[in-house]
Amino acid sequence: MSRVLKITGGLSAALFVFLVVLGKGWLEQGGFAVFDAHFGGYSVEGAREYLAELAQAGRTDLYLGVFRWVDTVFPLLLSFTLAGVIWTQAWGMPIAVRGLVALTPCFYLGLDLAENAAVAHMLQFGPQVSAGAILQASAYTVAKWICLALAMLLAVWAWRLSPRNGTSS
């Protein structure tokens, strides 16, 4: 694995830890974690309650500021890292297959960035945001996690299971 991928992977891990600490320490309100952390999505009522509690605690600007900025850089680095791992480690595969598989992290990236935009919209409108906007953001969250899991599985597959010089390693 190249030095660049090790650096981007390390930066991705550090940013993830930062997001977890910031989310748990400052943005979790009333037992409701940041929107990104809900693997199975969230309800309209739960999202509205969280938005109201965030506003009341004066934390909406923190979510829209530092958290959103880091949550934009993190998926970019992670996607680059996963695509790079897949591309460099699956070198024994036909180039077309390798290229298609290496693109899977891009689906995660697109969904994560769409989720971030949808969450920013919700934060700007607060608890009065439409139910449709909440459900759309929730759908992006669920789809993002599914695509990330797939991209990570494919990266592990490329790293551990792809044929190398006629053998498996």
Short mmCIF file of N, CA and C in Angstrom, two decimals:
data_model
loop_
_atom_site.label_atom_id
_atom_site.label_comp_id
_atom_site.label_asym_id
_atom_site.label_seq_id
_atom_site.Cartn_x
_atom_site.Cartn_y
_atom_site.Cartn_z
N MET A 1 0.86 -1.17 0.00
CA MET A 1 0.00 0.00 0.00
C MET A 1 0.90 1.23 0.00
N SER A 2 0.52 2.23 -0.76
CA SER A 2 1.36 3.41 -0.92
C SER A 2 1.36 4.27 0.35
N ARG A 3 2.38 5.08 0.42
CA ARG A 3 2.51 6.00 1.56
C ARG A 3 1.33 6.98 1.60
N VAL A 4 0.90 7.44 0.45
CA VAL A 4 -0.22 8.38 0.38
C VAL A 4 -1.47 7.76 1.00
N LEU A 5 -1.74 6.50 0.68
CA LEU A 5 -2.92 5.84 1.23
C LEU A 5 -2.81 5.65 2.73
N LYS A 6 -1.62 5.39 3.21
CA LYS A 6 -1.43 5.28 4.66
C LYS A 6 -1.69 6.62 5.34
N ILE A 7 -1.26 7.69 4.73
CA ILE A 7 -1.48 9.03 5.29
C ILE A 7 -2.97 9.38 5.25
N THR A 8 -3.61 9.17 4.11
CA THR A 8 -5.04 9.51 4.02
C THR A 8 -5.87 8.61 4.93
N GLY A 9 -5.47 7.37 5.07
CA GLY A 9 -6.16 6.46 5.99
C GLY A 9 -6.00 6.92 7.44
N GLY A 10 -4.80 7.32 7.81
CA GLY A 10 -4.57 7.83 9.16
C GLY A 10 -5.33 9.11 9.43
N LEU A 11 -5.33 10.02 8.45
CA LEU A 11 -6.10 11.26 8.61
C LEU A 11 -7.60 10.97 8.71
N SER A 12 -8.08 10.02 7.91
CA SER A 12 -9.49 9.63 7.98
C SER A 12 -9.84 9.13 9.38
N ALA A 13 -8.99 8.28 9.93
CA ALA A 13 -9.24 7.74 11.27
C ALA A 13 -9.24 8.85 12.31
N ALA A 14 -8.28 9.77 12.21
CA ALA A 14 -8.20 10.88 13.17
C ALA A 14 -9.43 11.78 13.07
N LEU A 15 -9.87 12.07 11.85
CA LEU A 15 -11.07 12.90 11.68
C LEU A 15 -12.31 12.19 12.20
N PHE A 16 -12.38 10.88 12.01
CA PHE A 16 -13.52 10.12 12.52
C PHE A 16 -13.58 10.21 14.04
N VAL A 17 -12.44 10.04 14.69
CA VAL A 17 -12.38 10.15 16.15
C VAL A 17 -12.81 11.56 16.58
N PHE A 18 -12.33 12.57 15.88
CA PHE A 18 -12.71 13.95 16.19
C PHE A 18 -14.22 14.13 16.08
N LEU A 19 -14.82 13.60 15.00
CA LEU A 19 -16.27 13.71 14.83
C LEU A 19 -17.04 13.00 15.95
N VAL A 20 -16.56 11.85 16.36
CA VAL A 20 -17.22 11.11 17.44
C VAL A 20 -17.13 11.90 18.75
N VAL A 21 -15.94 12.42 19.06
CA VAL A 21 -15.77 13.19 20.30
C VAL A 21 -16.62 14.45 20.28
N LEU A 22 -16.59 15.17 19.17
CA LEU A 22 -17.40 16.39 19.05
C LEU A 22 -18.89 16.07 19.13
N GLY A 23 -19.29 15.02 18.44
CA GLY A 23 -20.69 14.62 18.45
C GLY A 23 -21.17 14.19 19.82
N LYS A 24 -20.42 13.31 20.46
CA LYS A 24 -20.81 12.80 21.78
C LYS A 24 -20.67 13.87 22.86
N GLY A 25 -19.62 14.67 22.77
CA GLY A 25 -19.34 15.63 23.84
C GLY A 25 -20.15 16.91 23.78
N TRP A 26 -20.47 17.38 22.57
CA TRP A 26 -21.09 18.70 22.46
C TRP A 26 -22.40 18.72 21.68
N LEU A 27 -22.60 17.77 20.80
CA LEU A 27 -23.78 17.83 19.95
C LEU A 27 -24.88 16.84 20.31
N GLU A 28 -24.57 15.85 21.13
CA GLU A 28 -25.61 14.92 21.55
C GLU A 28 -26.51 15.65 22.54
N GLN A 29 -27.79 15.65 22.25
CA GLN A 29 -28.76 16.36 23.09
C GLN A 29 -29.92 15.43 23.41
N GLY A 30 -30.26 15.35 24.67
CA GLY A 30 -31.42 14.55 25.07
C GLY A 30 -31.32 13.10 24.66
N GLY A 31 -30.12 12.55 24.61
CA GLY A 31 -29.95 11.16 24.22
C GLY A 31 -30.00 10.92 22.72
N PHE A 32 -30.17 11.96 21.92
CA PHE A 32 -30.23 11.83 20.46
C PHE A 32 -28.87 12.21 19.90
N ALA A 33 -28.24 11.26 19.23
CA ALA A 33 -26.91 11.49 18.65
C ALA A 33 -27.04 12.30 17.36
N VAL A 34 -25.90 12.75 16.85
CA VAL A 34 -25.89 13.48 15.58
C VAL A 34 -26.55 12.62 14.51
N PHE A 35 -27.11 13.28 13.51
CA PHE A 35 -27.86 12.58 12.48
C PHE A 35 -27.04 11.49 11.79
N ASP A 36 -25.76 11.75 11.55
CA ASP A 36 -24.89 10.78 10.87
C ASP A 36 -24.78 9.44 11.60
N ALA A 37 -24.99 9.44 12.89
CA ALA A 37 -24.77 8.24 13.70
C ALA A 37 -25.95 7.27 13.70
N HIS A 38 -27.03 7.61 13.05
CA HIS A 38 -28.23 6.76 13.07
C HIS A 38 -28.22 5.80 11.88
N PHE A 39 -27.64 4.62 12.08
CA PHE A 39 -27.51 3.64 11.01
C PHE A 39 -28.86 3.30 10.37
N GLY A 40 -29.89 3.24 11.18
CA GLY A 40 -31.21 2.87 10.68
C GLY A 40 -32.12 4.05 10.40
N GLY A 41 -31.54 5.25 10.35
CA GLY A 41 -32.34 6.44 10.08
C GLY A 41 -32.96 6.99 11.36
N TYR A 42 -33.85 7.93 11.20
CA TYR A 42 -34.49 8.58 12.35
C TYR A 42 -35.89 9.02 11.96
N SER A 43 -36.70 9.22 12.98
CA SER A 43 -38.10 9.59 12.75
C SER A 43 -38.23 11.11 12.63
N VAL A 44 -39.35 11.54 12.09
CA VAL A 44 -39.64 12.96 11.97
C VAL A 44 -39.72 13.58 13.37
N GLU A 45 -40.42 12.91 14.28
CA GLU A 45 -40.58 13.44 15.64
C GLU A 45 -39.23 13.53 16.35
N GLY A 46 -38.43 12.47 16.26
CA GLY A 46 -37.11 12.46 16.90
C GLY A 46 -36.21 13.56 16.35
N ALA A 47 -36.22 13.74 15.05
CA ALA A 47 -35.38 14.76 14.43
C ALA A 47 -35.83 16.16 14.87
N ARG A 48 -37.12 16.37 14.92
CA ARG A 48 -37.63 17.69 15.34
C ARG A 48 -37.29 17.98 16.79
N GLU A 49 -37.40 16.99 17.64
CA GLU A 49 -37.03 17.17 19.05
C GLU A 49 -35.54 17.51 19.17
N TYR A 50 -34.73 16.78 18.44
CA TYR A 50 -33.28 17.03 18.47
C TYR A 50 -32.95 18.43 17.96
N LEU A 51 -33.57 18.84 16.87
CA LEU A 51 -33.34 20.17 16.32
C LEU A 51 -33.73 21.25 17.33
N ALA A 52 -34.84 21.06 18.03
CA ALA A 52 -35.27 22.03 19.03
C ALA A 52 -34.27 22.08 20.20
N GLU A 53 -33.81 20.91 20.64
CA GLU A 53 -32.85 20.87 21.75
C GLU A 53 -31.50 21.46 21.35
N LEU A 54 -31.08 21.22 20.12
CA LEU A 54 -29.83 21.83 19.64
C LEU A 54 -29.93 23.35 19.65
N ALA A 55 -31.05 23.86 19.15
CA ALA A 55 -31.25 25.31 19.10
C ALA A 55 -31.30 25.90 20.51
N GLN A 56 -32.01 25.22 21.39
CA GLN A 56 -32.14 25.70 22.77
C GLN A 56 -30.77 25.72 23.47
N ALA A 57 -29.93 24.74 23.18
CA ALA A 57 -28.60 24.68 23.79
C ALA A 57 -27.59 25.58 23.08
N GLY A 58 -28.01 26.20 21.98
CA GLY A 58 -27.10 27.08 21.23
C GLY A 58 -26.00 26.34 20.49
N ARG A 59 -26.29 25.11 20.05
CA ARG A 59 -25.27 24.28 19.40
C ARG A 59 -25.46 24.13 17.90
N THR A 60 -26.48 24.75 17.33
CA THR A 60 -26.73 24.63 15.90
C THR A 60 -25.55 25.17 15.09
N ASP A 61 -24.97 26.29 15.51
CA ASP A 61 -23.84 26.88 14.79
C ASP A 61 -22.61 25.96 14.81
N LEU A 62 -22.41 25.27 15.93
CA LEU A 62 -21.29 24.31 16.02
C LEU A 62 -21.50 23.17 15.02
N TYR A 63 -22.73 22.69 14.92
CA TYR A 63 -23.06 21.61 13.98
C TYR A 63 -22.85 22.09 12.54
N LEU A 64 -23.34 23.30 12.24
CA LEU A 64 -23.22 23.83 10.88
C LEU A 64 -21.80 24.30 10.56
N GLY A 65 -21.00 24.54 11.57
CA GLY A 65 -19.65 25.06 11.36
C GLY A 65 -18.60 23.97 11.34
N VAL A 66 -17.94 23.80 12.47
CA VAL A 66 -16.81 22.88 12.58
C VAL A 66 -17.21 21.46 12.24
N PHE A 67 -18.32 20.99 12.82
CA PHE A 67 -18.72 19.61 12.58
C PHE A 67 -18.99 19.36 11.10
N ARG A 68 -19.71 20.28 10.47
CA ARG A 68 -20.04 20.09 9.05
C ARG A 68 -18.78 20.13 8.18
N TRP A 69 -17.85 21.03 8.50
CA TRP A 69 -16.62 21.12 7.71
C TRP A 69 -15.82 19.82 7.81
N VAL A 70 -15.63 19.34 9.02
CA VAL A 70 -14.87 18.09 9.20
C VAL A 70 -15.63 16.92 8.58
N ASP A 71 -16.97 16.95 8.67
CA ASP A 71 -17.78 15.89 8.10
C ASP A 71 -17.86 15.97 6.58
N THR A 72 -17.30 17.00 6.00
CA THR A 72 -17.16 17.07 4.54
C THR A 72 -15.78 16.55 4.12
N VAL A 73 -14.77 16.89 4.87
CA VAL A 73 -13.40 16.46 4.56
C VAL A 73 -13.24 14.95 4.81
N PHE A 74 -13.81 14.47 5.92
CA PHE A 74 -13.67 13.06 6.28
C PHE A 74 -14.11 12.10 5.17
N PRO A 75 -15.34 12.23 4.62
CA PRO A 75 -15.73 11.26 3.59
C PRO A 75 -14.90 11.38 2.31
N LEU A 76 -14.40 12.57 2.02
CA LEU A 76 -13.52 12.72 0.85
C LEU A 76 -12.24 11.89 1.05
N LEU A 77 -11.61 12.05 2.21
CA LEU A 77 -10.39 11.29 2.49
C LEU A 77 -10.65 9.79 2.57
N LEU A 78 -11.74 9.42 3.24
CA LEU A 78 -12.05 7.99 3.38
C LEU A 78 -12.34 7.36 2.02
N SER A 79 -13.08 8.04 1.18
CA SER A 79 -13.40 7.50 -0.14
C SER A 79 -12.15 7.35 -0.99
N PHE A 80 -11.29 8.36 -0.96
CA PHE A 80 -10.01 8.28 -1.69
C PHE A 80 -9.20 7.09 -1.19
N THR A 81 -9.15 6.93 0.13
CA THR A 81 -8.38 5.83 0.72
C THR A 81 -8.95 4.48 0.30
N LEU A 82 -10.26 4.30 0.44
CA LEU A 82 -10.87 3.02 0.09
C LEU A 82 -10.70 2.71 -1.40
N ALA A 83 -10.92 3.71 -2.26
CA ALA A 83 -10.75 3.48 -3.70
C ALA A 83 -9.29 3.14 -4.01
N GLY A 84 -8.38 3.82 -3.35
CA GLY A 84 -6.95 3.54 -3.56
C GLY A 84 -6.55 2.15 -3.10
N VAL A 85 -7.08 1.74 -1.95
CA VAL A 85 -6.79 0.39 -1.45
C VAL A 85 -7.32 -0.65 -2.43
N ILE A 86 -8.54 -0.46 -2.88
CA ILE A 86 -9.12 -1.41 -3.83
C ILE A 86 -8.29 -1.45 -5.11
N TRP A 87 -7.97 -0.28 -5.65
CA TRP A 87 -7.22 -0.22 -6.91
C TRP A 87 -5.83 -0.85 -6.78
N THR A 88 -5.12 -0.52 -5.73
CA THR A 88 -3.74 -1.01 -5.60
C THR A 88 -3.66 -2.46 -5.16
N GLN A 89 -4.63 -2.92 -4.39
CA GLN A 89 -4.55 -4.27 -3.85
C GLN A 89 -5.19 -5.32 -4.75
N ALA A 90 -6.06 -4.92 -5.64
CA ALA A 90 -6.73 -5.88 -6.53
C ALA A 90 -6.04 -5.92 -7.89
N TRP A 91 -4.76 -5.72 -7.92
CA TRP A 91 -4.04 -5.65 -9.19
C TRP A 91 -4.07 -6.94 -9.99
N GLY A 92 -4.39 -8.05 -9.37
CA GLY A 92 -4.47 -9.32 -10.09
C GLY A 92 -5.80 -9.51 -10.83
N MET A 93 -6.72 -8.62 -10.62
CA MET A 93 -8.05 -8.72 -11.25
C MET A 93 -8.02 -8.05 -12.62
N PRO A 94 -8.95 -8.44 -13.51
CA PRO A 94 -9.05 -7.73 -14.79
C PRO A 94 -9.29 -6.23 -14.54
N ILE A 95 -8.68 -5.40 -15.37
CA ILE A 95 -8.71 -3.96 -15.13
C ILE A 95 -10.13 -3.39 -15.10
N ALA A 96 -11.03 -3.92 -15.91
CA ALA A 96 -12.42 -3.43 -15.92
C ALA A 96 -13.09 -3.72 -14.58
N VAL A 97 -12.91 -4.93 -14.06
CA VAL A 97 -13.48 -5.30 -12.77
C VAL A 97 -12.85 -4.45 -11.67
N ARG A 98 -11.56 -4.34 -11.71
CA ARG A 98 -10.84 -3.54 -10.72
C ARG A 98 -11.32 -2.09 -10.72
N GLY A 99 -11.50 -1.52 -11.90
CA GLY A 99 -11.97 -0.15 -12.01
C GLY A 99 -13.37 0.04 -11.48
N LEU A 100 -14.26 -0.87 -11.82
CA LEU A 100 -15.64 -0.78 -11.33
C LEU A 100 -15.71 -0.93 -9.82
N VAL A 101 -14.97 -1.88 -9.29
CA VAL A 101 -14.98 -2.10 -7.85
C VAL A 101 -14.36 -0.90 -7.13
N ALA A 102 -13.32 -0.32 -7.71
CA ALA A 102 -12.67 0.85 -7.09
C ALA A 102 -13.57 2.07 -7.08
N LEU A 103 -14.61 2.09 -7.89
CA LEU A 103 -15.54 3.22 -7.90
C LEU A 103 -16.61 3.14 -6.80
N THR A 104 -16.74 1.99 -6.14
CA THR A 104 -17.80 1.85 -5.13
C THR A 104 -17.72 2.89 -4.01
N PRO A 105 -16.55 3.30 -3.55
CA PRO A 105 -16.53 4.34 -2.52
C PRO A 105 -17.11 5.67 -2.99
N CYS A 106 -17.17 5.89 -4.29
CA CYS A 106 -17.75 7.13 -4.81
C CYS A 106 -19.26 7.20 -4.52
N PHE A 107 -19.93 6.05 -4.50
CA PHE A 107 -21.35 6.04 -4.16
C PHE A 107 -21.55 6.47 -2.70
N TYR A 108 -20.69 5.93 -1.83
CA TYR A 108 -20.73 6.36 -0.43
C TYR A 108 -20.49 7.86 -0.33
N LEU A 109 -19.48 8.35 -1.02
CA LEU A 109 -19.15 9.77 -0.96
C LEU A 109 -20.32 10.64 -1.41
N GLY A 110 -20.92 10.29 -2.53
CA GLY A 110 -22.06 11.07 -3.02
C GLY A 110 -23.21 11.10 -2.04
N LEU A 111 -23.50 9.96 -1.43
CA LEU A 111 -24.59 9.90 -0.47
C LEU A 111 -24.26 10.65 0.82
N ASP A 112 -23.01 10.56 1.27
CA ASP A 112 -22.62 11.28 2.49
C ASP A 112 -22.70 12.79 2.27
N LEU A 113 -22.24 13.26 1.12
CA LEU A 113 -22.31 14.69 0.85
C LEU A 113 -23.76 15.15 0.68
N ALA A 114 -24.59 14.32 0.07
CA ALA A 114 -26.01 14.65 -0.05
C ALA A 114 -26.67 14.69 1.34
N GLU A 115 -26.29 13.74 2.18
CA GLU A 115 -26.81 13.73 3.55
C GLU A 115 -26.39 14.99 4.28
N ASN A 116 -25.13 15.40 4.14
CA ASN A 116 -24.65 16.61 4.80
C ASN A 116 -25.44 17.83 4.37
N ALA A 117 -25.73 17.93 3.08
CA ALA A 117 -26.52 19.06 2.58
C ALA A 117 -27.94 19.02 3.15
N ALA A 118 -28.52 17.82 3.20
CA ALA A 118 -29.88 17.68 3.73
C ALA A 118 -29.93 18.00 5.22
N VAL A 119 -28.92 17.58 5.96
CA VAL A 119 -28.86 17.89 7.39
C VAL A 119 -28.67 19.40 7.60
N ALA A 120 -27.83 20.02 6.79
CA ALA A 120 -27.64 21.48 6.89
C ALA A 120 -28.96 22.20 6.66
N HIS A 121 -29.74 21.72 5.69
CA HIS A 121 -31.06 22.30 5.43
C HIS A 121 -31.94 22.18 6.68
N MET A 122 -31.93 21.00 7.29
CA MET A 122 -32.75 20.80 8.49
C MET A 122 -32.28 21.71 9.62
N LEU A 123 -30.98 21.84 9.80
CA LEU A 123 -30.45 22.68 10.86
C LEU A 123 -30.81 24.15 10.64
N GLN A 124 -30.82 24.58 9.40
CA GLN A 124 -31.16 25.97 9.10
C GLN A 124 -32.63 26.27 9.35
N PHE A 125 -33.51 25.30 9.11
CA PHE A 125 -34.93 25.50 9.31
C PHE A 125 -35.38 25.15 10.72
N GLY A 126 -34.58 24.37 11.42
CA GLY A 126 -34.93 24.00 12.80
C GLY A 126 -36.10 23.04 12.85
N PRO A 127 -36.80 23.01 13.99
CA PRO A 127 -37.89 22.05 14.17
C PRO A 127 -39.07 22.26 13.22
N GLN A 128 -39.12 23.39 12.54
CA GLN A 128 -40.21 23.65 11.59
C GLN A 128 -39.95 23.03 10.22
N VAL A 129 -38.81 22.38 10.04
CA VAL A 129 -38.47 21.78 8.76
C VAL A 129 -39.55 20.77 8.36
N SER A 130 -39.75 20.62 7.07
CA SER A 130 -40.80 19.72 6.59
C SER A 130 -40.47 18.26 6.90
N ALA A 131 -41.51 17.47 7.04
CA ALA A 131 -41.35 16.03 7.27
C ALA A 131 -40.62 15.39 6.10
N GLY A 132 -40.93 15.85 4.89
CA GLY A 132 -40.27 15.29 3.71
C GLY A 132 -38.77 15.50 3.72
N ALA A 133 -38.33 16.67 4.17
CA ALA A 133 -36.90 16.96 4.25
C ALA A 133 -36.22 16.04 5.26
N ILE A 134 -36.89 15.80 6.37
CA ILE A 134 -36.33 14.91 7.40
C ILE A 134 -36.24 13.49 6.88
N LEU A 135 -37.29 13.03 6.24
CA LEU A 135 -37.28 11.65 5.72
C LEU A 135 -36.25 11.48 4.61
N GLN A 136 -36.05 12.50 3.79
CA GLN A 136 -35.03 12.44 2.74
C GLN A 136 -33.64 12.35 3.35
N ALA A 137 -33.36 13.19 4.35
CA ALA A 137 -32.06 13.15 5.02
C ALA A 137 -31.85 11.79 5.68
N SER A 138 -32.88 11.27 6.30
CA SER A 138 -32.79 9.96 6.95
C SER A 138 -32.49 8.86 5.93
N ALA A 139 -33.13 8.93 4.77
CA ALA A 139 -32.87 7.94 3.71
C ALA A 139 -31.43 8.03 3.23
N TYR A 140 -30.91 9.25 3.10
CA TYR A 140 -29.50 9.41 2.72
C TYR A 140 -28.59 8.77 3.77
N THR A 141 -28.94 8.96 5.04
CA THR A 141 -28.12 8.40 6.12
C THR A 141 -28.05 6.88 6.01
N VAL A 142 -29.19 6.25 5.86
CA VAL A 142 -29.23 4.79 5.76
C VAL A 142 -28.47 4.31 4.52
N ALA A 143 -28.72 4.93 3.38
CA ALA A 143 -28.06 4.53 2.14
C ALA A 143 -26.54 4.74 2.23
N LYS A 144 -26.13 5.82 2.88
CA LYS A 144 -24.70 6.08 3.06
C LYS A 144 -24.03 4.95 3.82
N TRP A 145 -24.65 4.52 4.91
CA TRP A 145 -24.05 3.45 5.72
C TRP A 145 -24.00 2.13 4.94
N ILE A 146 -25.02 1.85 4.16
CA ILE A 146 -25.02 0.62 3.34
C ILE A 146 -23.88 0.68 2.33
N CYS A 147 -23.73 1.80 1.64
CA CYS A 147 -22.66 1.93 0.64
C CYS A 147 -21.28 1.91 1.28
N LEU A 148 -21.15 2.51 2.46
CA LEU A 148 -19.86 2.48 3.14
C LEU A 148 -19.50 1.05 3.54
N ALA A 149 -20.47 0.31 4.05
CA ALA A 149 -20.21 -1.09 4.42
C ALA A 149 -19.78 -1.89 3.20
N LEU A 150 -20.45 -1.69 2.08
CA LEU A 150 -20.08 -2.39 0.84
C LEU A 150 -18.67 -2.01 0.40
N ALA A 151 -18.36 -0.71 0.41
CA ALA A 151 -17.03 -0.26 0.00
C ALA A 151 -15.95 -0.82 0.91
N MET A 152 -16.22 -0.88 2.22
CA MET A 152 -15.23 -1.43 3.15
C MET A 152 -15.05 -2.93 2.94
N LEU A 153 -16.15 -3.63 2.71
CA LEU A 153 -16.04 -5.07 2.43
C LEU A 153 -15.23 -5.32 1.16
N LEU A 154 -15.46 -4.51 0.15
CA LEU A 154 -14.71 -4.68 -1.10
C LEU A 154 -13.23 -4.32 -0.92
N ALA A 155 -12.94 -3.35 -0.07
CA ALA A 155 -11.54 -3.02 0.21
C ALA A 155 -10.86 -4.18 0.94
N VAL A 156 -11.56 -4.78 1.89
CA VAL A 156 -11.00 -5.95 2.60
C VAL A 156 -10.83 -7.10 1.62
N TRP A 157 -11.82 -7.30 0.76
CA TRP A 157 -11.72 -8.36 -0.25
C TRP A 157 -10.49 -8.13 -1.13
N ALA A 158 -10.32 -6.91 -1.61
CA ALA A 158 -9.18 -6.61 -2.48
C ALA A 158 -7.87 -6.83 -1.74
N TRP A 159 -7.84 -6.45 -0.50
CA TRP A 159 -6.62 -6.55 0.30
C TRP A 159 -6.28 -7.99 0.65
N ARG A 160 -7.29 -8.79 0.99
CA ARG A 160 -7.04 -10.14 1.49
C ARG A 160 -7.34 -11.28 0.53
N LEU A 161 -8.29 -11.11 -0.35
CA LEU A 161 -8.78 -12.27 -1.10
C LEU A 161 -8.52 -12.25 -2.60
N SER A 162 -8.08 -11.15 -3.13
CA SER A 162 -7.90 -11.11 -4.58
C SER A 162 -6.71 -11.98 -4.98
N PRO A 163 -6.79 -12.59 -6.16
CA PRO A 163 -5.68 -13.45 -6.59
C PRO A 163 -4.42 -12.64 -6.86
N ARG A 164 -3.30 -13.19 -6.48
CA ARG A 164 -2.00 -12.57 -6.70
C ARG A 164 -1.07 -13.62 -7.32
N ASN A 165 -0.69 -13.39 -8.55
CA ASN A 165 0.18 -14.33 -9.25
C ASN A 165 -0.35 -15.75 -9.20
N GLY A 166 -1.65 -15.88 -9.38
CA GLY A 166 -2.25 -17.21 -9.44
C GLY A 166 -2.56 -17.82 -8.09
N THR A 167 -2.29 -17.14 -6.99
CA THR A 167 -2.59 -17.69 -5.67
C THR A 167 -3.41 -16.68 -4.89
N SER A 168 -4.04 -17.16 -3.85
CA SER A 168 -4.78 -16.29 -2.95
C SER A 168 -3.93 -15.98 -1.74
N SER A 169 -4.03 -14.75 -1.24
CA SER A 169 -3.29 -14.42 -0.03
C SER A 169 -4.19 -13.83 1.01
#
